[in-house]
Structures are given as structure tokens and as C-alpha cells.
PDB file of C-alpha atoms in Angstrom:
ATOM      1  CA  MET A   1      78.756  63.055 121.282  1.00  0.00           C
ATOM      2  CA  LEU A   2      82.319  63.934 120.374  1.00  0.00           C
ATOM      3  CA  SER A   3      84.193  65.777 123.085  1.00  0.00           C
ATOM      4  CA  ILE A   4      87.574  67.412 122.557  1.00  0.00           C
ATOM      5  CA  ARG A   5      89.435  69.334 125.225  1.00  0.00           C
ATOM      6  CA  ALA A   6      92.296  71.671 124.572  1.00  0.00           C
ATOM      7  CA  GLY A   7      93.737  74.635 126.404  1.00  0.00           C
ATOM      8  CA  ALA A   8      95.046  77.921 125.106  1.00  0.00           C
ATOM      9  CA  ASP A   9      98.631  77.920 126.309  1.00  0.00           C
ATOM     10  CA  SER A  10      99.934  81.140 124.837  1.00  0.00           C
ATOM     11  CA  LYS A  11      98.708  84.689 124.902  1.00  0.00           C
ATOM     12  CA  SER A  12      98.228  84.678 121.138  1.00  0.00           C
ATOM     13  CA  ASP A  13      95.980  81.595 121.397  1.00  0.00           C
ATOM     14  CA  LYS A  14      93.841  83.418 123.952  1.00  0.00           C
ATOM     15  CA  GLU A  15      93.695  86.576 121.826  1.00  0.00           C
ATOM     16  CA  ILE A  16      92.750  84.596 118.734  1.00  0.00           C
ATOM     17  CA  GLY A  17      90.078  82.775 120.722  1.00  0.00           C
ATOM     18  CA  MET A  18      88.465  86.122 121.495  1.00  0.00           C
ATOM     19  CA  ILE A  19      87.727  86.688 117.807  1.00  0.00           C
ATOM     20  CA  LYS A  20      84.225  85.343 117.407  1.00  0.00           C
ATOM     21  CA  PHE A  21      82.511  87.550 114.813  1.00  0.00           C
ATOM     22  CA  GLY A  22      83.336  88.562 111.299  1.00  0.00           C
ATOM     23  CA  LEU A  23      82.439  89.745 107.846  1.00  0.00           C
ATOM     24  CA  TYR A  24      83.067  88.343 104.410  1.00  0.00           C
ATOM     25  CA  VAL A  25      82.419  90.917 101.694  1.00  0.00           C
ATOM     26  CA  ARG A  26      82.503  89.634  98.120  1.00  0.00           C
ATOM     27  CA  LEU A  27      83.416  92.232  95.473  1.00  0.00           C
ATOM     28  CA  GLU A  28      83.309  91.886  91.678  1.00  0.00           C
ATOM     29  CA  ALA A  29      85.173  94.604  89.786  1.00  0.00           C
ATOM     30  CA  LYS A  30      83.695  96.187  86.692  1.00  0.00           C
ATOM     31  CA  PRO A  31      85.682  95.278  83.578  1.00  0.00           C
ATOM     32  CA  GLY A  32      88.537  97.741  83.301  1.00  0.00           C
ATOM     33  CA  LYS A  33      88.203  98.817  86.965  1.00  0.00           C
ATOM     34  CA  GLU A  34      90.301  96.024  88.512  1.00  0.00           C
ATOM     35  CA  ALA A  35      93.326  98.254  89.157  1.00  0.00           C
ATOM     36  CA  ASP A  36      91.106 100.963  90.626  1.00  0.00           C
ATOM     37  CA  LEU A  37      89.442  98.472  92.988  1.00  0.00           C
ATOM     38  CA  GLU A  38      92.824  97.107  94.033  1.00  0.00           C
ATOM     39  CA  ALA A  39      94.072 100.642  94.730  1.00  0.00           C
ATOM     40  CA  PHE A  40      90.911 101.362  96.722  1.00  0.00           C
ATOM     41  CA  LEU A  41      91.386  98.234  98.845  1.00  0.00           C
ATOM     42  CA  GLN A  42      95.072  98.920  99.429  1.00  0.00           C
ATOM     43  CA  GLY A  43      94.218 102.503 100.366  1.00  0.00           C
ATOM     44  CA  ALA A  44      91.685 101.266 102.937  1.00  0.00           C
ATOM     45  CA  LEU A  45      94.401  99.558 105.003  1.00  0.00           C
ATOM     46  CA  PRO A  46      95.310 102.673 107.050  1.00  0.00           C
ATOM     47  CA  LEU A  47      91.628 103.122 107.936  1.00  0.00           C
ATOM     48  CA  ALA A  48      91.413  99.493 109.075  1.00  0.00           C
ATOM     49  CA  GLN A  49      94.582  99.927 111.140  1.00  0.00           C
ATOM     50  CA  GLU A  50      92.977 102.863 112.965  1.00  0.00           C
ATOM     51  CA  GLU A  51      89.971 100.770 114.026  1.00  0.00           C
ATOM     52  CA  THR A  52      90.835  99.409 117.455  1.00  0.00           C
ATOM     53  CA  GLY A  53      87.870  97.037 117.285  1.00  0.00           C
ATOM     54  CA  THR A  54      89.089  95.450 114.039  1.00  0.00           C
ATOM     55  CA  PRO A  55      92.050  93.180 114.890  1.00  0.00           C
ATOM     56  CA  VAL A  56      91.861  91.212 111.619  1.00  0.00           C
ATOM     57  CA  TRP A  57      91.359  92.794 108.192  1.00  0.00           C
ATOM     58  CA  TYR A  58      92.277  91.290 104.843  1.00  0.00           C
ATOM     59  CA  ALA A  59      91.660  92.531 101.323  1.00  0.00           C
ATOM     60  CA  VAL A  60      92.131  89.593  98.957  1.00  0.00           C
ATOM     61  CA  LYS A  61      92.035  88.808  95.252  1.00  0.00           C
ATOM     62  CA  PHE A  62      90.605  85.525  93.946  1.00  0.00           C
ATOM     63  CA  GLY A  63      90.816  86.117  90.223  1.00  0.00           C
ATOM     64  CA  PRO A  64      90.890  88.764  87.508  1.00  0.00           C
ATOM     65  CA  GLN A  65      87.732  90.516  88.725  1.00  0.00           C
ATOM     66  CA  SER A  66      86.941  88.720  92.020  1.00  0.00           C
ATOM     67  CA  TYR A  67      87.950  90.304  95.327  1.00  0.00           C
ATOM     68  CA  ALA A  68      86.855  90.187  98.946  1.00  0.00           C
ATOM     69  CA  ILE A  69      87.321  91.772 102.324  1.00  0.00           C
ATOM     70  CA  PHE A  70      87.596  89.376 105.248  1.00  0.00           C
ATOM     71  CA  ASP A  71      87.652  90.806 108.745  1.00  0.00           C
ATOM     72  CA  ALA A  72      87.087  89.624 112.290  1.00  0.00           C
ATOM     73  CA  PHE A  73      86.064  91.134 115.612  1.00  0.00           C
ATOM     74  CA  ALA A  74      85.871  90.250 119.299  1.00  0.00           C
ATOM     75  CA  THR A  75      82.298  91.526 119.662  1.00  0.00           C
ATOM     76  CA  ASP A  76      79.213  91.983 117.551  1.00  0.00           C
ATOM     77  CA  GLU A  77      79.311  95.664 118.542  1.00  0.00           C
ATOM     78  CA  ASP A  78      82.788  96.013 116.993  1.00  0.00           C
ATOM     79  CA  ARG A  79      81.474  94.365 113.827  1.00  0.00           C
ATOM     80  CA  GLY A  80      78.581  96.839 113.739  1.00  0.00           C
ATOM     81  CA  ALA A  81      80.911  99.776 114.273  1.00  0.00           C
ATOM     82  CA  HIS A  82      83.032  98.608 111.347  1.00  0.00           C
ATOM     83  CA  LEU A  83      79.955  98.268 109.125  1.00  0.00           C
ATOM     84  CA  ASN A  84      79.060 101.858 110.007  1.00  0.00           C
ATOM     85  CA  GLY A  85      82.651 103.091 109.672  1.00  0.00           C
ATOM     86  CA  PRO A  86      84.669 104.897 107.026  1.00  0.00           C
ATOM     87  CA  ILE A  87      85.695 101.861 104.947  1.00  0.00           C
ATOM     88  CA  ALA A  88      82.121 100.710 104.427  1.00  0.00           C
ATOM     89  CA  ALA A  89      80.998 104.269 103.704  1.00  0.00           C
ATOM     90  CA  ALA A  90      83.744 104.770 101.115  1.00  0.00           C
ATOM     91  CA  LEU A  91      83.023 101.401  99.518  1.00  0.00           C
ATOM     92  CA  MET A  92      79.347 102.209  99.144  1.00  0.00           C
ATOM     93  CA  GLN A  93      80.197 105.685  97.811  1.00  0.00           C
ATOM     94  CA  HIS A  94      82.371 104.158  95.041  1.00  0.00           C
ATOM     95  CA  ALA A  95      80.413 100.937  94.448  1.00  0.00           C
ATOM     96  CA  ASP A  96      78.684 102.083  91.253  1.00  0.00           C
ATOM     97  CA  GLU A  97      82.002 103.230  89.804  1.00  0.00           C
ATOM     98  CA  LEU A  98      84.107 100.174  90.756  1.00  0.00           C
ATOM     99  CA  LEU A  99      81.801  97.177  91.075  1.00  0.00           C
ATOM    100  CA  SER A 100      79.819  95.228  88.500  1.00  0.00           C
ATOM    101  CA  THR A 101      77.341  94.094  91.191  1.00  0.00           C
ATOM    102  CA  PRO A 102      76.553  95.381  94.674  1.00  0.00           C
ATOM    103  CA  PRO A 103      78.893  94.046  97.378  1.00  0.00           C
ATOM    104  CA  VAL A 104      77.702  90.837  99.011  1.00  0.00           C
ATOM    105  CA  ILE A 105      78.125  91.286 102.763  1.00  0.00           C
ATOM    106  CA  GLU A 106      77.966  88.127 104.838  1.00  0.00           C
ATOM    107  CA  ARG A 107      78.178  88.107 108.631  1.00  0.00           C
ATOM    108  CA  TRP A 108      79.800  85.067 110.208  1.00  0.00           C
ATOM    109  CA  ASP A 109      80.070  83.821 113.781  1.00  0.00           C
ATOM    110  CA  ALA A 110      82.958  81.527 114.707  1.00  0.00           C
ATOM    111  CA  LEU A 111      82.150  77.974 115.733  1.00  0.00           C
ATOM    112  CA  ALA A 112      85.766  77.033 116.493  1.00  0.00           C
ATOM    113  CA  VAL A 113      89.014  79.013 116.507  1.00  0.00           C
ATOM    114  CA  LYS A 114      92.645  77.952 116.533  1.00  0.00           C
TER     115      LYS A 114
END
């Protein structure tokens, strides 16, 4: 069995190590709705900043119509609160208008964190 030992020497290492749960939400924009989806995602940032249980939140673009939201949480409860929060509600409210397919929401649990 491989064994590796390392310590978290700085406060930021310890804080990062507390992030153990997350979400990866794949989004495909409808043709012609790319700018609207981008504006929606950029407009969601203030809502994410208000969520004290959401220390990591990214809205990213992979290609012309491919986007995602990647976020991370210290607890599974914080992840659940985010899934039941205003960003998810707004996304589902506008999904038919903006997305070519329903959002693909994947939960992830960290195995290792640096």
C-alpha cells in the first residue's frame, strides 16, 4: 500500500482541505442563446457571493455552446442548501429558454485536496 504523509502548513492549506464536497453542472446553450446564458451565469455571481456555505463557485465556458458551473463546499449540508438556493431555482426557471438539454448535475466528493 502506498503511504504519503504531508502536513498543511498554512491557513489556506487547511481551509482548502476543508472543502470536501462539490457540484459539477454541465450546461449546453440553445443555438443563439449563448450570450444570454453567459449573461445569466455572470449575473449569478452576486448570489453565489452571498452564500456563506459556498466558498468556491466558478462559471466556465468550454466551447461555443458548452458551459458549466463548478462549486465546492465544506459539508454535504452546504451543498444541499446550494442546490435548493436561488441560483439553482433561477437556472431551472430559465432552463427551457436557455438550454438545449436539461442541466446535468453531478455531485462529487473529494478524494484528495491540495
